[in-house]
CSV table of C-alpha atoms in Angstrom, one decimal:
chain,number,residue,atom,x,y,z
K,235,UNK,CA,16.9,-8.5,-1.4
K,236,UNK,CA,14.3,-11.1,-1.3
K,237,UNK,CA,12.8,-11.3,-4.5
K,238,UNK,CA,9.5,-11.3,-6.2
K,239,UNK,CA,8.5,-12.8,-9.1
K,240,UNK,CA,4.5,-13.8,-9.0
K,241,UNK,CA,1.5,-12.8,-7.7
K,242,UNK,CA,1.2,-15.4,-5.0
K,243,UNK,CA,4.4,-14.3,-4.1
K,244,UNK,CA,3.5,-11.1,-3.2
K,245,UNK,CA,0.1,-12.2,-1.7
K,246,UNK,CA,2.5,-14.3,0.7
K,247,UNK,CA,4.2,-11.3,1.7
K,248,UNK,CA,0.9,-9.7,2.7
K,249,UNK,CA,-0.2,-12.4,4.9
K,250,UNK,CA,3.4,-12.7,6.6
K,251,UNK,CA,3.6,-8.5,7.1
K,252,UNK,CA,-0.3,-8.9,8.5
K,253,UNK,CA,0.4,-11.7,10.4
K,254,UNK,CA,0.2,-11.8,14.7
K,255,UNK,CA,2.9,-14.4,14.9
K,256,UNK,CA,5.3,-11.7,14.7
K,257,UNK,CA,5.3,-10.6,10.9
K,258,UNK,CA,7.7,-10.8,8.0
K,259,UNK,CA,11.3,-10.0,10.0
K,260,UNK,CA,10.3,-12.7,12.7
K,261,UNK,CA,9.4,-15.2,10.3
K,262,UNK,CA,12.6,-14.3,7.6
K,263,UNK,CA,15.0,-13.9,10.5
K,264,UNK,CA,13.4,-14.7,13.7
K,265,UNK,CA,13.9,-10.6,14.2
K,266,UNK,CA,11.1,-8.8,14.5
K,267,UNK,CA,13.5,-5.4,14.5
K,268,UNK,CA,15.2,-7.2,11.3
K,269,UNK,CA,15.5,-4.8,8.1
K,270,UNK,CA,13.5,-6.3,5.1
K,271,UNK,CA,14.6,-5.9,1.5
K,272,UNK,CA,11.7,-6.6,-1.0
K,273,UNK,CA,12.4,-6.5,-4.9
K,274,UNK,CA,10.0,-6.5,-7.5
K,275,UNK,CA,11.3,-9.1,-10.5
K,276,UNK,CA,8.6,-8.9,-12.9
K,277,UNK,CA,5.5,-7.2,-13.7
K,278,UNK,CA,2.4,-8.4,-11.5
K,279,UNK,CA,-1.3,-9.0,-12.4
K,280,UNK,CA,-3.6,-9.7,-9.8
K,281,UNK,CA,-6.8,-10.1,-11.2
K,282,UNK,CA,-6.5,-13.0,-9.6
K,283,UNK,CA,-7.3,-11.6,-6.3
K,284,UNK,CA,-10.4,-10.1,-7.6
K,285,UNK,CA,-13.2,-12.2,-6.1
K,286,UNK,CA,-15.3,-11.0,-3.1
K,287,UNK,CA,-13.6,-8.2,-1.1
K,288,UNK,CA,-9.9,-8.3,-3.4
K,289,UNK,CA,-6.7,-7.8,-2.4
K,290,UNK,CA,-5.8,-8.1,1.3
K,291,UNK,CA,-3.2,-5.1,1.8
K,292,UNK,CA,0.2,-5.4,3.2
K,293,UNK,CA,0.2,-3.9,6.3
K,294,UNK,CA,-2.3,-3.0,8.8
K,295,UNK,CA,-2.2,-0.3,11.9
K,296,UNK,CA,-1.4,-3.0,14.0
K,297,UNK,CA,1.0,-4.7,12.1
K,298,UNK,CA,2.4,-2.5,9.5
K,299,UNK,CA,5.0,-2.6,6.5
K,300,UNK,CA,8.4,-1.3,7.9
K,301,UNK,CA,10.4,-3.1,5.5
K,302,UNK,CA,11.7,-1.8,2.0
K,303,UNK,CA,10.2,-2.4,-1.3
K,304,UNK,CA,11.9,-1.9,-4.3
K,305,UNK,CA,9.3,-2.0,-7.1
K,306,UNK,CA,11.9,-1.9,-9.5
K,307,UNK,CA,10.6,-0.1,-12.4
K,308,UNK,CA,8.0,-2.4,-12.6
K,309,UNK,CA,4.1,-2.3,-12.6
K,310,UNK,CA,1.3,-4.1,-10.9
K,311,UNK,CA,-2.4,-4.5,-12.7
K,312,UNK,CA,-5.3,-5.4,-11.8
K,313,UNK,CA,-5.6,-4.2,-8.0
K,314,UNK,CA,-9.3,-4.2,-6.4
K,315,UNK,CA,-10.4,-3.8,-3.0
K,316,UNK,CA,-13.6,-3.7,-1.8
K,317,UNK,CA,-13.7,-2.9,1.9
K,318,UNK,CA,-15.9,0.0,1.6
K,319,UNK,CA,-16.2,0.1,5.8
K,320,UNK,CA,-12.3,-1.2,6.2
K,321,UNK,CA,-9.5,1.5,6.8
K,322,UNK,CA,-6.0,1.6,5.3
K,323,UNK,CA,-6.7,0.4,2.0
K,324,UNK,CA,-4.2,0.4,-1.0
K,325,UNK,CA,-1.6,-1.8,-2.3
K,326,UNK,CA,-0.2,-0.9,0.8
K,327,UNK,CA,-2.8,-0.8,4.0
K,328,UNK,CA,-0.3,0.8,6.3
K,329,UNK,CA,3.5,1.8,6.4
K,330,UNK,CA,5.1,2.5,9.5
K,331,UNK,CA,9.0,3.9,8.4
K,332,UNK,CA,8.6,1.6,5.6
K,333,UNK,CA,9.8,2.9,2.4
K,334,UNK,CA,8.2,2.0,-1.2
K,335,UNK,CA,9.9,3.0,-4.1
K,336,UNK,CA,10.4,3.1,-7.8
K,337,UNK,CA,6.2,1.4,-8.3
K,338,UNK,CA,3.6,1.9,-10.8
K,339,UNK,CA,0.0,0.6,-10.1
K,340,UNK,CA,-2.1,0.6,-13.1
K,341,UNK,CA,-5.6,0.2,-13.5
K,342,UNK,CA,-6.8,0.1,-10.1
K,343,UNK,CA,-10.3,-0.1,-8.5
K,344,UNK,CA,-10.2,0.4,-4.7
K,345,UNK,CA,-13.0,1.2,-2.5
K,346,UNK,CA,-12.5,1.6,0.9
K,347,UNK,CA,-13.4,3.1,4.3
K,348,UNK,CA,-10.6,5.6,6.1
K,349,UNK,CA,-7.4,6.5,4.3
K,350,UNK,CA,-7.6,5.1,0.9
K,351,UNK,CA,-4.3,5.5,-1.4
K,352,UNK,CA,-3.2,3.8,-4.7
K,353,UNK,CA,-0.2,2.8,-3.3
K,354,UNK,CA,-0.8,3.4,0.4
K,355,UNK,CA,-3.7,4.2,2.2
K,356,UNK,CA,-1.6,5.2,5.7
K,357,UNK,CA,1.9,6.5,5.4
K,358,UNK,CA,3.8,7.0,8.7
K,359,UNK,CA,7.1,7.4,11.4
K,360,UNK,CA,9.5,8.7,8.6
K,361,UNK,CA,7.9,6.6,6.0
K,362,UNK,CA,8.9,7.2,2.1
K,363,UNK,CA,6.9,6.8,-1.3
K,364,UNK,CA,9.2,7.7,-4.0
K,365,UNK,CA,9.3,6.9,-7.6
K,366,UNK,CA,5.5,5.9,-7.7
K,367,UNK,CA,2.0,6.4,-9.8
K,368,UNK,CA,-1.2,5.0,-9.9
K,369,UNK,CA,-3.5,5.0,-12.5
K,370,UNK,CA,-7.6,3.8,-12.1
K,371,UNK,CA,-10.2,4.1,-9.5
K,372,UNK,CA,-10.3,5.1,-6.2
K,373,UNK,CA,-13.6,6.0,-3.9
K,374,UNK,CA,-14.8,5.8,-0.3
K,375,UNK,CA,-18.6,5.8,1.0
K,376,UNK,CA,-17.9,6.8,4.8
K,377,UNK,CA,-18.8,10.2,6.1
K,378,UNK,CA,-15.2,10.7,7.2
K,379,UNK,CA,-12.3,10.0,4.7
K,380,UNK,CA,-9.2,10.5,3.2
K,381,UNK,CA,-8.8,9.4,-0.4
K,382,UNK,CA,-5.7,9.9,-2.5
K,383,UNK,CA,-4.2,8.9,-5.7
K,384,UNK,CA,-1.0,7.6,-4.2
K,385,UNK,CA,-1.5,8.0,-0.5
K,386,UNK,CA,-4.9,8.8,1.8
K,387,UNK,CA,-3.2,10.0,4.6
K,388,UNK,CA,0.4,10.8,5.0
K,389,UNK,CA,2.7,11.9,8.3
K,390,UNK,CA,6.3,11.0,6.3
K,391,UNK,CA,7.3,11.7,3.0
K,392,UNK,CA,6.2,11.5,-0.7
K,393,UNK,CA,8.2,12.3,-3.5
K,394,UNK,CA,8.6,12.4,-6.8
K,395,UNK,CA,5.2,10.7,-7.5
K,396,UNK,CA,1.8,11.1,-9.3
K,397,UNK,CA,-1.2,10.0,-10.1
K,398,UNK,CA,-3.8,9.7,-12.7
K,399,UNK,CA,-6.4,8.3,-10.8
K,400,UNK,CA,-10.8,9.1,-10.9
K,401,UNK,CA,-10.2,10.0,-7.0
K,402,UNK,CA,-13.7,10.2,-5.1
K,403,UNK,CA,-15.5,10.4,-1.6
K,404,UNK,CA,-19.4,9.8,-2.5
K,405,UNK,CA,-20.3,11.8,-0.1
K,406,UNK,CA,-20.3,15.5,0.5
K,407,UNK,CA,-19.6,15.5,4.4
K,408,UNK,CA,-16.8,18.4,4.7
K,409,UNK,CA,-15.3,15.6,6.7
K,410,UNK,CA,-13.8,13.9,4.3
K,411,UNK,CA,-10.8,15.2,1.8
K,412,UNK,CA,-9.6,14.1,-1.3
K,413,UNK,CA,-6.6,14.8,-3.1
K,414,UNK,CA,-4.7,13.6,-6.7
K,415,UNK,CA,-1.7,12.7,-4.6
K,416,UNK,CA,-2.7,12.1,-1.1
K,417,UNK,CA,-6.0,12.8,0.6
K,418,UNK,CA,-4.5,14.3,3.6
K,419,UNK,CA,-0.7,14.9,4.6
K,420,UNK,CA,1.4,16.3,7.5
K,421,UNK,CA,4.5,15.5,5.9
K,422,UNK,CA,6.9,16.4,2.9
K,423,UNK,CA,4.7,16.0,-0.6
């Protein structure tokens, strides 16, 4: 696996997964079908990333996490977003047969537009979250959302996970759902 230790690290994934120059398998192994292995080495803070709009997530619809990551028993702090018009928000923006595993997030504050998840806000094509939770704050302002603990919406699988999270849509639009685990889900919970 290709391991990670710090916070930058892990910001550097984001930018490679998000890139349009092919993403994280072209630029690891000039492969954009290439299998990624991501390991979590340590416990992560980013507070660091907590300035203006926060943490940029891995993944977008466009160019989404299909890799593994390992999370290795370990947590990440500190997690804010503030997109409150931006889709796909979490940790994880969007995961496209990507699997996440074995993760806790603790102490988030994520505010976002469409699909907003702790660890995921868009969970797809025989994705997996497994072995995660999420503790914090997570909210959207939109008329139409899906807000979850772990996941906003899901088509693939999550299992084995939870969530402690202050989940919230400020509005009262029947148009948007909220859930302790995922906002919305088509697939295996």
């Amino acid at each position: 696996p290709l391991e990670i230790y710090t916070a930058s690290q892990l910001a550097e994934i984001a930018v490679l997964v998000n890139s349009k120059l092919g993403g994280l398998e072209r630029f690891l192994f000039n492969n954009a079908d290439a299998a990624v292995y991501l390991k979590l080495m340590n416990d992560i803070d980013l507070s660091g990333y907590q300035g203006g709009e926060g943490w940029m997530p891995i993944g977008t619809d466009s160019y989404p996490f299909k890799g593994t990551f390992d999370g290795n028993n370990k947590v990440i702090t500190g997690l804010k977003i503030n997109h409150s018009d931006t889709e796909c928000q979490g940790l994880f923006g969007y995961i496209s047969g990507g699997t996440v595993r074995n993760l806790g997030v603790i102490n988030i504050n994520i505010q976002g537009g469409l699909n907003v998840g702790g660890v995921a806000g868009y969970l797809e094509n025989s994705g997996i979250i497994e072995n995660c939770y999420s503790t914090g704050t997570i909210s959207s302002e939109i008329p139409f959302c899906y807000v979850g603990g772990v996941v906003g919406t899901s088509y693939a699988t999550v299992r084995n996970c939870y969530s402690t999270c202050s989940v919230s849509a400020a509005t009262s639009s029947s148009s948007c759902t909220v859930g302790g685990v995922a906002g919305r889900s088509y697939g295996s919970i």
